[in-house]
Amino acid sequence: MRSIIEGLLYLTGEEGLMVDQIKGVIPDCSEHEIRNMVEKMKKDNLDNESSGLMIVDLPGGYRLTTKPFMAAYAEKFTAIPKTAPLSQAALETVAIIAYKQPISRIAIEEVRGVKSERAIQTLMTKGLIKEVGRAEGTGRAILYGITSVFLDYFGLHTLDELPPLLDAAIHPNEQLDAFDLFYDKYKETVKDL
Amino acid sequence: MRSIIEGLLYLTGEEGLMVDQIKGVIPDCSEHEIRNMVEKMKKDNLDNESSGLMIVDLPGGYRLTTKPFMAAYAEKFTAIPKTAPLSQAALETVAIIAYKQPISRIAIEEVRGVKSERAIQTLMTKGLIKEVGRAEGTGRAILYGITSVFLDYFGLHTLDELPPLLDAAIHPNEQLDAFDLFYDKYKETVKDL
Amino acid sequence: MEYTVKIDAFEGPLDLLLHLIKKLEIDIYDIPVAEITDQYLDFIHQMQRLELDIASEYLVMAATLIAMKSRMLLPKPELPDEDADESYEDPEETREALMQQLIDYRRYKEAAEELRTNETERMQLFSKLPSDLSRYASNDTTPIPVSGRATIHDMLKAFQRMMIRKRLEAPLDTKIARQVLPIGRQMNEMIGTLRRAGRPVSFDSFFQYRDRTSVVVTFLALLELMKKNVIYCIQKTNFADIMIGLGEGADEFEAGTDAFNY
């Protein structure tokens, strides 16, 4: 049971793991048993100096996270030139902007379900997106769109070359196949350049 | 040091953590010390039955994953799309490429006795193989080789870990040299995929 | 002989031949041409009778086998006939070549089987998505490395993962959304969380279920607790996480669970 909880805490990462979800996976355990077990794991993790991880409370659940001392190392880590130049967050955000432009920050956050200020900031400084106007109505939110740097960066000639977005939420696998097909063509194009 | 590596393994998740990156974060440690430490952590994790996590090898680094027994629970909780296993045709094709690279489509088809265009296509889109050059002479056929995604996909640290061929007609040293020649290019491929 | 296997169970004529060799317990180094040809043709006929599509490679192999078998039945010419239009193909050489091809193919087939084991083992292992480390990044102005740029593929993969992540985030039991969430209970729940944490907790972490009702109720509970001085909120800088901690009024606070129902 302890190992299962540990595994699930890892997989759910920043999203956190609800006690209900643990109960769903280990139906024989009462909420009380689960909470006791996690409290014990929490304590063990804190006491264990050779572990860089700890468990924190969420409303209705828990989350595995790095210990506070790790912040300095995480900072150092991000300073290392990366092989993957754009983070998952930035890639998600730029995908939404490419398909839905012009789009406001609030609308992006609705799609992603998380704050996207930093990602937008990153994309702006890298020149992949720009402000393309203001929304009508109160607030007059900034609207974002992609730039020619975006096209260049992703190896596209025009925006029309973006693969059509299928109903990704319902058919994730088919979606990937469509991407694969597109990817072939994309590589061929690049080769000819 | 151990706690730092654990923390970084958690943060990088599926992306994996390269030995170089660990060195960047803890500059006082030699590669040798890092590798020894991770090997120890690997063993401890495996021995520890109350842990649901383990560390696996990647080319040039490591990745934190759940243990195999977790698979049934894990599927529901991971945000990483599950891929279908390779078809028999693709698997045979990639095996031939791994042992005989660089190799042209025609040469692959001679070994298999059937057309292999589609299998090659699949392997390309999955990033398991890449074009590594052109054959001399007329036609200048495309030559294929494997990528480091291949190594990761099959859980190999280096190409040396490929299972030996039954009647070893391939000289292992030749194979290695060929591999070294491409190695830098592989890295680029992975980045591009 | 009964054939219970379909032709698409084979990866081509070589695979089929290997199957027959194994089934008939033939020594691969000494293939009886007549027998293997008969068996092979039997199989192909059977498939044709079932009106299955047979790839041309299978028919080419059939032709090769028939040619080899018939030449073996003919006497060998005493001397090479230099005037002949076609050079004589020694059936022994053809047999040797086929044997080599089969052995070669079998090696890779076996290697592929081992790789299948690796693949299966690998598929049992799962990892989390990389954490968003942007909050640790000191500046985002680093130029984009040209050699390591992302592709459309990366972007769309990221998008797909986001969709899966959102599906995972949705409450498991959708009925929750229709239940009345008592604010009082939510307030108690939040205080409990803060007590267990023993330190301030981020504002975001209270909004795990993203359905409208629970967001609204949680937010109202927060406001109510703030008004009563049970909790306090701090934000260090613009856009930083808002942290929520227990305030002075926390000790004596007790919400009736039926209070403030919505």
XYZ file of C-alpha atoms in Angstrom:
648
model
C 0.000 0.000 0.000
C 2.774 2.403 0.899
C 4.562 1.683 -2.362
C 1.377 2.233 -4.371
C 0.762 5.587 -2.726
C 4.349 6.613 -3.339
C 4.093 5.649 -7.001
C 0.854 7.549 -7.474
C 2.197 10.616 -5.685
C 5.101 10.615 -8.100
C 2.930 10.223 -11.195
C 0.483 12.945 -10.241
C 3.371 15.282 -9.382
C 2.365 18.931 -9.088
C -1.295 18.117 -9.648
C -1.486 16.285 -6.358
C -3.291 13.113 -5.370
C -6.695 13.107 -3.712
C -7.496 10.690 -0.888
C -10.558 9.676 -2.932
C -8.302 8.705 -5.812
C -6.183 6.531 -3.535
C -9.345 4.884 -2.224
C -10.406 4.244 -5.798
C -7.185 2.330 -6.420
C -6.992 0.504 -3.075
C -10.664 -0.024 -2.221
C -9.910 -2.173 0.846
C -8.395 0.764 2.689
C -10.401 3.181 4.735
C -9.767 6.888 4.469
C -8.450 6.733 8.027
C -5.868 4.073 7.159
C -4.785 6.018 4.097
C -4.374 9.252 6.047
C -2.379 7.472 8.745
C -0.131 5.875 6.189
C 0.541 9.149 4.396
C 1.224 10.911 7.698
C 3.828 8.255 8.426
C 5.338 8.609 4.939
C 5.396 12.368 5.406
C 7.334 12.034 8.619
C 9.749 9.466 7.205
C 10.486 11.674 4.212
C 11.198 14.693 6.398
C 13.424 12.687 8.730
C 15.298 11.091 5.871
C 18.093 13.481 5.046
C 19.091 11.560 1.976
C 15.704 12.276 0.391
C 15.096 15.476 -1.538
C 11.340 15.000 -1.551
C 8.513 15.617 0.872
C 4.755 15.255 0.981
C 2.577 18.300 1.602
C -1.144 18.611 2.288
C -3.703 19.728 -0.208
C -7.401 20.138 0.463
C -8.622 16.564 0.256
C -5.268 15.104 -0.661
C -1.523 15.310 -0.882
C 1.247 16.365 -3.173
C 4.814 15.189 -3.577
C 7.224 18.068 -3.919
C 10.896 18.830 -3.531
C 12.143 19.977 -0.131
C 12.718 23.734 0.270
C 16.504 23.368 0.144
C 16.118 22.068 -3.429
C 15.036 25.513 -4.703
C 18.649 26.633 -4.996
C 19.560 23.513 -6.990
C 16.483 23.774 -9.178
C 17.592 27.291 -9.992
C 21.055 26.062 -10.898
C 19.491 23.331 -12.986
C 17.389 25.754 -15.012
C 20.487 27.847 -15.664
C 22.082 24.920 -17.521
C 21.537 25.285 -21.278
C 18.789 22.834 -22.045
C 18.393 20.321 -24.789
C 14.679 21.025 -24.894
C 14.523 24.762 -25.456
C 10.849 25.307 -24.679
C 9.100 23.957 -21.602
C 5.911 21.933 -21.735
C 4.095 25.010 -20.410
C 5.492 27.249 -23.150
C 4.756 24.685 -25.873
C 1.173 24.252 -24.696
C 0.663 27.978 -24.597
C 2.139 28.654 -28.006
C 0.022 25.844 -29.486
C -3.130 27.417 -28.108
C -2.123 30.839 -29.400
C -1.279 29.471 -32.842
C -4.650 27.788 -33.217
C -6.865 30.313 -31.467
C -5.276 33.688 -32.153
C -6.060 36.434 -31.402
C -6.516 35.253 -27.839
C -6.319 36.808 -24.380
C -4.355 35.504 -21.418
C -7.583 34.663 -19.571
C -8.804 32.577 -22.518
C -5.476 30.730 -22.661
C -5.686 30.010 -18.963
C -9.205 28.669 -19.395
C -7.945 26.146 -21.920
C -4.860 25.181 -19.936
C -6.509 25.242 -16.539
C -3.457 26.896 -14.994
C -1.888 30.330 -14.797
C 0.062 31.125 -17.928
C 1.647 34.481 -17.194
C 5.185 33.093 -17.103
C 4.746 31.050 -20.265
C 3.411 34.068 -22.153
C 6.309 36.117 -20.816
C 8.801 33.525 -22.054
C 7.192 33.361 -25.488
C 7.195 37.158 -25.733
C 10.879 37.461 -24.878
C 11.737 34.763 -27.384
C 9.758 36.660 -29.992
C 7.450 33.740 -30.794
C 4.290 35.689 -29.949
C 3.320 39.354 -29.903
C 0.450 41.597 -28.887
C -1.944 41.895 -31.786
C -4.640 44.095 -30.267
C -7.078 44.578 -27.461
C -10.334 42.795 -26.726
C -13.601 44.739 -26.937
C -15.456 45.573 -23.752
C -14.359 46.151 -20.210
C -10.777 45.439 -19.299
C -9.725 45.554 -22.952
C -7.492 42.531 -22.400
C -4.342 42.192 -24.472
C -4.744 39.761 -27.360
C -1.827 37.614 -28.444
C -0.895 36.174 -31.805
C 2.068 34.381 -33.287
C 4.930 36.027 -35.163
C 6.981 35.172 -38.216
C 9.660 33.996 -35.776
C 7.156 31.320 -34.741
C 6.822 30.110 -38.326
C 10.555 30.141 -38.771
C 11.157 28.418 -35.441
C 8.748 25.590 -36.203
C 9.823 25.309 -39.820
C 6.562 26.459 -41.392
C 6.135 28.617 -44.478
C 2.652 29.796 -43.652
C 0.189 29.249 -40.861
C -1.874 27.086 -43.235
C 0.719 24.381 -42.809
C -0.298 23.844 -39.205
C -1.918 20.423 -39.008
C -5.655 20.540 -38.348
C -6.497 20.123 -34.699
C -8.842 17.208 -34.222
C -10.867 16.639 -31.118
C -7.764 15.994 -29.090
C -9.614 15.532 -25.842
C -11.687 12.651 -27.119
C -9.272 10.862 -29.405
C -5.777 11.475 -28.111
C -4.289 8.566 -30.030
C -5.827 9.403 -33.374
C -4.643 12.883 -32.804
C -1.103 11.693 -32.423
C -1.375 9.736 -35.649
C -2.488 12.859 -37.452
C 0.547 14.585 -35.997
C 2.746 11.773 -37.187
C 1.433 12.080 -40.709
C 1.979 15.764 -40.616
C 5.407 15.319 -39.181
C 6.504 13.242 -42.161
C 5.508 15.955 -44.551
C 7.125 18.527 -42.378
C 10.418 16.679 -42.397
C 10.303 16.309 -46.150
C 9.742 20.010 -46.512
C 12.606 20.829 -44.244
C 14.856 18.500 -46.162
C 14.167 20.369 -49.374
C 15.087 23.710 -47.919
C 24.165 14.832 -2.882
C 21.836 11.891 -2.864
C 18.916 14.081 -1.886
C 19.761 16.568 -4.637
C 19.818 13.865 -7.279
C 16.521 12.487 -6.012
C 14.966 15.937 -6.136
C 16.204 16.553 -9.676
C 15.007 13.145 -10.833
C 11.576 14.045 -9.518
C 11.536 17.453 -11.204
C 12.677 16.210 -14.587
C 10.329 13.198 -14.556
C 9.868 11.675 -17.982
C 12.415 13.967 -19.588
C 15.153 12.258 -17.618
C 18.221 13.658 -15.937
C 21.582 13.627 -17.691
C 24.806 12.987 -15.796
C 26.101 16.262 -17.288
C 23.203 18.112 -15.775
C 23.884 16.642 -12.347
C 27.492 17.754 -12.727
C 26.282 21.240 -13.627
C 24.276 21.413 -10.422
C 26.874 19.786 -8.137
C 30.177 20.820 -9.719
C 32.292 19.281 -6.955
C 31.260 15.773 -7.941
C 33.041 13.744 -10.551
C 31.073 11.791 -13.105
C 32.359 8.651 -11.444
C 31.017 9.659 -8.035
C 27.664 10.588 -9.542
C 27.351 7.290 -11.355
C 28.281 5.344 -8.231
C 25.753 7.240 -6.184
C 22.945 6.684 -8.688
C 23.800 2.981 -8.915
C 23.476 2.797 -5.152
C 20.166 4.675 -5.226
C 18.955 2.346 -7.956
C 19.731 -0.685 -5.852
C 18.213 0.765 -2.683
C 15.013 1.603 -4.522
C 14.728 -1.894 -5.922
C 15.421 -3.507 -2.544
C 12.989 -1.259 -0.736
C 9.626 -2.964 -1.014
C 7.788 -0.043 0.445
C 8.895 2.120 -2.478
C 6.883 2.202 -5.704
C 9.635 3.963 -7.616
C 12.802 2.949 -9.396
C 15.553 4.538 -11.459
C 16.226 3.372 -15.007
C 19.105 4.071 -17.371
C 18.880 6.405 -20.291
C 21.631 7.077 -22.798
C 23.753 9.518 -20.820
C 21.506 9.695 -17.807
C 18.671 8.389 -15.705
C 14.941 8.592 -15.267
C 12.678 8.042 -12.292
C 9.771 5.687 -13.071
C 7.220 3.652 -11.205
C 8.007 -0.022 -10.641
C 6.506 -2.572 -13.034
C 3.942 -3.806 -10.485
C 2.494 -0.289 -10.533
C 1.583 -0.503 -14.226
C -2.059 -1.393 -13.647
C -2.592 1.575 -11.336
C -0.215 3.893 -13.101
C -1.949 3.948 -16.475
C -4.876 5.870 -15.062
C -2.728 8.503 -13.467
C -0.150 9.482 -16.030
C -0.595 12.416 -18.343
C 1.771 10.880 -20.855
C 0.031 9.344 -23.849
C 0.395 5.601 -24.010
C 1.837 4.332 -27.254
C 0.921 1.075 -28.938
C 3.664 -1.547 -29.169
C 5.530 -1.771 -32.479
C 4.146 -4.033 -35.177
C 6.087 -7.204 -35.914
C 7.178 -5.695 -39.238
C 8.467 -2.530 -37.586
C 10.201 -4.514 -34.879
C 12.029 -6.766 -37.366
C 12.984 -3.748 -39.433
C 14.379 -1.802 -36.510
C 16.321 -4.862 -35.345
C 17.953 -5.157 -38.779
C 18.769 -1.444 -38.817
C 20.255 -1.601 -35.310
C 22.627 -4.419 -36.236
C 23.460 -3.436 -39.794
C 23.407 0.355 -39.810
C 23.938 2.331 -41.928
C 21.621 0.375 -44.189
C 19.404 1.164 -47.173
C 15.762 0.195 -47.589
C 16.664 -2.268 -50.357
C 19.165 -4.033 -48.102
C 16.561 -4.286 -45.338
C 14.063 -5.735 -47.793
C 16.631 -8.295 -48.925
C 16.959 -9.568 -45.384
C 13.247 -9.588 -44.651
C 12.129 -10.770 -48.082
C 9.257 -8.294 -48.117
C 8.617 -4.629 -48.781
C 9.477 -2.560 -45.739
C 8.537 0.941 -46.778
C 5.740 1.282 -44.260
C 7.718 -0.162 -41.392
C 10.494 2.360 -42.085
C 7.908 5.112 -42.205
C 6.516 4.114 -38.803
C 9.970 3.937 -37.279
C 10.842 7.373 -38.655
C 7.761 9.006 -37.190
C 8.376 7.362 -33.843
C 11.867 8.786 -33.947
C 13.484 5.368 -33.508
C 15.494 5.633 -36.734
C 16.808 8.472 -38.830
C 18.526 9.092 -42.121
C 22.239 8.985 -41.574
C 23.485 9.543 -45.083
C 23.398 8.416 -48.698
C 24.932 5.369 -50.294
C 27.717 5.827 -52.841
C 27.027 5.178 -56.494
C 23.939 5.445 -58.621
C 20.652 6.088 -56.933
C 22.382 7.317 -53.805
C 19.937 5.380 -51.651
C 19.041 6.798 -48.227
C 20.855 5.037 -45.418
C 19.146 4.546 -42.078
C 20.515 4.285 -38.554
C 19.022 4.170 -35.096
C 18.623 7.131 -32.738
C 19.027 7.467 -29.004
C 15.234 7.306 -28.828
C 15.718 3.711 -29.944
C 17.985 3.040 -26.979
C 15.523 4.636 -24.597
C 12.556 2.827 -26.125
C 14.163 -0.551 -25.587
C 15.675 0.356 -22.247
C 19.277 0.157 -23.437
C 22.019 2.356 -22.107
C 24.312 1.923 -25.091
C 24.243 -0.004 -28.315
C 26.585 -2.549 -26.715
C 23.659 -3.803 -24.709
C 21.877 -5.070 -27.822
C 21.366 -8.809 -27.487
C 24.084 -10.633 -29.438
C 23.018 -12.064 -32.770
C 22.706 -15.812 -32.874
C 25.498 -16.599 -35.316
C 27.608 -13.541 -34.815
C 28.535 -12.631 -38.345
C 28.816 -8.965 -37.490
C 32.079 -7.943 -35.917
C 31.230 -6.062 -32.784
C 34.031 -3.557 -33.264
C 32.941 -2.485 -36.682
C 29.531 -1.972 -35.284
C 30.826 0.206 -32.487
C 32.857 2.408 -34.774
C 29.858 2.952 -36.944
C 27.915 3.883 -33.861
C 30.486 6.417 -32.692
C 30.432 8.130 -36.036
C 26.727 8.749 -35.760
C 26.504 9.409 -32.107
C 26.625 13.167 -32.285
C 24.067 13.200 -34.997
C 21.748 11.029 -32.932
C 21.766 13.603 -30.233
C 20.628 16.192 -32.694
C 17.861 13.972 -33.922
C 16.508 13.479 -30.496
C 16.418 17.164 -29.983
C 14.545 17.605 -33.220
C 11.893 15.069 -32.416
C -1.671 -31.018 -43.039
C -4.093 -28.560 -41.548
C -3.321 -24.904 -41.639
C -4.785 -23.035 -38.792
C -2.671 -19.964 -39.354
C -3.520 -17.179 -41.713
C -1.036 -15.762 -44.140
C -1.026 -12.369 -42.472
C 0.377 -14.049 -39.410
C 3.624 -14.181 -41.377
C 6.025 -11.407 -42.155
C 6.604 -12.620 -45.685
C 7.760 -15.756 -47.518
C 10.927 -16.181 -45.451
C 8.908 -16.116 -42.267
C 6.508 -18.678 -43.728
C 9.409 -20.919 -44.784
C 10.897 -20.710 -41.295
C 7.532 -21.699 -39.890
C 7.333 -24.730 -42.192
C 10.902 -25.748 -41.401
C 10.154 -25.624 -37.715
C 6.849 -27.428 -38.083
C 8.283 -30.202 -40.255
C 11.347 -30.435 -38.014
C 13.647 -29.930 -40.967
C 17.334 -29.156 -40.517
C 17.757 -25.623 -41.813
C 21.283 -26.521 -42.981
C 19.951 -29.362 -45.137
C 16.622 -28.315 -46.597
C 14.889 -31.006 -48.700
C 13.873 -28.848 -51.670
C 11.119 -31.113 -52.981
C 9.380 -31.401 -49.633
C 9.593 -27.763 -48.635
C 8.364 -26.708 -52.084
C 5.330 -28.975 -51.835
C 4.492 -27.750 -48.368
C 4.938 -24.136 -49.344
C 2.717 -24.475 -52.420
C 0.117 -26.334 -50.369
C -0.029 -23.457 -48.005
C -0.344 -20.870 -50.773
C -3.106 -22.885 -52.466
C -4.972 -23.136 -49.225
C -4.781 -19.388 -48.838
C -5.943 -18.845 -52.409
C -8.928 -21.091 -51.830
C -9.831 -18.912 -48.862
C -9.573 -15.995 -51.293
C -7.054 -14.206 -49.170
C -4.905 -11.533 -50.643
C -1.457 -12.918 -51.117
C 1.363 -10.478 -51.472
C 3.403 -10.835 -54.638
C 6.497 -11.736 -52.603
C 4.902 -15.051 -51.673
C 4.287 -15.882 -55.335
C 7.830 -14.914 -56.321
C 9.138 -17.290 -53.664
C 6.781 -19.999 -54.954
C 8.207 -19.557 -58.447
C 11.767 -19.723 -57.132
C 11.029 -22.923 -55.249
C 9.344 -24.556 -58.247
C 12.250 -23.619 -60.522
C 14.719 -25.022 -58.019
C 12.776 -28.246 -57.571
C 12.386 -28.881 -61.314
C 16.059 -28.196 -62.062
C 17.015 -30.643 -59.382
C 14.994 -33.317 -61.151
C 16.934 -32.756 -64.379
C 20.366 -34.270 -64.913
C 23.254 -31.852 -64.587
C 24.885 -30.902 -67.902
C 28.266 -32.639 -68.288
C 30.024 -29.538 -69.505
C 29.041 -25.898 -69.348
C 27.266 -25.153 -72.612
C 28.923 -21.986 -73.833
C 26.488 -21.454 -76.668
C 23.419 -21.491 -74.455
C 21.376 -18.296 -74.249
C 21.005 -18.537 -70.535
C 23.733 -19.488 -68.187
C 22.947 -22.580 -66.204
C 21.732 -21.930 -62.685
C 22.996 -24.583 -60.361
C 20.039 -25.522 -58.128
C 22.517 -26.376 -55.378
C 23.724 -22.785 -55.413
C 20.178 -21.486 -55.271
C 19.486 -23.768 -52.354
C 22.615 -22.581 -50.602
C 21.644 -18.944 -51.151
C 18.124 -19.538 -49.831
C 19.537 -21.319 -46.798
C 21.844 -18.373 -46.087
C 18.963 -15.976 -46.472
C 16.811 -17.998 -44.078
C 19.543 -18.245 -41.468
C 20.241 -14.547 -41.739
C 16.591 -13.651 -41.448
C 16.118 -15.985 -38.504
C 18.890 -14.215 -36.601
C 17.196 -10.844 -36.892
C 13.832 -12.350 -36.111
C 15.229 -13.733 -32.885
C 16.893 -10.425 -32.082
C 13.516 -8.766 -32.693
C 11.923 -11.149 -30.212
C 14.415 -10.086 -27.572
C 13.695 -6.465 -28.334
C 9.993 -7.236 -27.908
C 10.742 -8.379 -24.373
C 12.602 -5.132 -23.739
C 9.727 -3.157 -25.171
C 7.164 -4.933 -23.018
C 9.219 -4.370 -19.886
C 9.704 -0.736 -20.753
C 6.002 -0.208 -21.246
C 5.387 -1.243 -17.655
C 7.257 1.806 -16.439
C 5.607 5.182 -16.076
C 6.896 8.645 -15.330
C 5.434 12.007 -14.522
C 5.603 14.978 -16.824
C 8.598 17.210 -16.215
C 7.841 19.865 -13.623
C 7.416 23.434 -14.715
C 10.695 24.931 -13.616
C 10.052 28.396 -14.984
C 9.585 29.796 -11.484
C 13.192 28.871 -10.771
C 14.506 30.458 -13.935
C 16.301 33.700 -13.210
C 15.716 35.137 -16.667
C 13.860 34.026 -19.740
C 15.872 36.087 -22.151
C 18.291 33.334 -23.103
C 18.324 33.083 -26.885
C 16.758 30.042 -28.473
C 19.444 27.461 -29.221
C 19.302 26.850 -32.950
C 20.469 23.256 -32.799
C 17.925 22.176 -30.232
C 14.788 23.861 -31.406
C 11.412 22.356 -30.811
C 9.370 21.059 -33.702
C 5.691 21.243 -34.510
C 5.667 17.675 -33.297
C 6.886 18.784 -29.854
C 4.299 21.494 -29.750
C 1.421 19.223 -30.653
C 2.620 16.537 -28.262
C 2.659 19.126 -25.518
C -0.868 20.092 -26.462
C -2.026 16.497 -26.408
C -0.492 15.963 -23.007
C -2.278 19.008 -21.760
C -5.602 17.515 -22.886
C -4.834 14.274 -21.065
C -3.742 16.188 -18.003
C -7.005 18.109 -17.979
C -8.953 14.891 -18.240
C -7.058 13.534 -15.239
C -7.733 16.693 -13.293
C -11.480 16.392 -13.699
C -13.121 15.001 -10.564
C -13.432 11.246 -10.697
C -17.008 11.334 -9.485
C -18.885 13.835 -11.561
C -21.843 13.667 -9.206
C -19.870 15.854 -6.824
C -20.602 18.785 -9.054
C -24.331 18.419 -8.475
C -24.103 18.075 -4.715
C -24.647 21.013 -2.497
C -21.288 22.002 -1.056
C -21.850 23.514 2.346
C -19.580 26.497 2.853
C -19.281 25.686 6.542
C -17.891 22.273 5.766
C -15.545 23.723 3.209
C -14.329 26.235 5.797
C -13.626 23.460 8.302
C -11.899 21.447 5.618
C -9.619 24.342 4.771
C -8.734 25.008 8.405
C -7.973 21.321 8.821
C -5.644 21.433 5.843
C -3.849 24.506 7.148
C -3.453 22.929 10.592
C -2.063 19.737 9.121
C 0.320 21.688 6.919
C 1.528 23.743 9.865
C 2.588 26.498 7.495
C 1.027 28.716 4.838
C -0.399 26.904 1.820
C -0.686 28.344 -1.660
C -3.985 29.791 -2.823
C -3.987 27.595 -5.928
C -3.789 24.395 -3.953
C -7.301 24.978 -2.603
C -8.725 24.858 -6.101
C -8.019 21.297 -7.115
C -11.509 20.507 -8.408
C -12.179 22.909 -11.168
C -15.922 22.557 -11.512
C -17.776 25.796 -11.085
C -19.659 24.941 -7.872
C -16.636 23.875 -5.876
C -14.577 26.838 -7.071
C -17.312 29.256 -6.058
C -17.905 27.590 -2.686
C -14.189 27.409 -1.932
C -13.746 31.037 -2.799
C -16.708 32.113 -0.653
C -15.326 30.023 2.210
C -11.980 31.788 1.838
C -13.610 35.220 1.928
C -15.681 34.265 4.961
C -12.600 32.989 6.813
C -10.684 36.144 5.978
C -13.513 38.315 7.260
C -13.469 36.410 10.539
C -9.667 36.771 10.826
C -9.301 32.993 10.827
C -6.905 33.101 7.921
C -4.651 35.637 6.291
C -3.354 35.983 2.735
C 0.009 37.276 1.597
C 1.398 37.898 -1.844
C 5.049 38.826 -1.894
C 5.240 40.274 -5.396
C 2.983 40.761 -8.377
C 1.911 37.393 -9.862
C 3.605 35.456 -7.048
C 1.582 32.687 -5.460
C -0.837 33.963 -2.848
C -0.041 32.155 0.387
C -2.745 31.439 2.945
C -1.979 30.888 6.623
C -3.908 30.536 9.872
C -4.713 33.867 11.542
C -5.277 34.907 15.138
C -8.933 33.966 15.163
C -8.227 30.377 14.145
C -8.236 28.819 17.598
C -11.745 29.742 18.652
C -13.312 29.355 15.212
C -15.887 26.634 14.693
C -18.253 26.756 11.733
C -21.555 24.979 12.048
C -21.523 22.419 9.272
C -25.000 23.443 8.188
C -24.142 27.120 8.078
C -24.030 29.049 4.829
C -25.350 26.317 2.615
C -25.536 27.203 -1.059
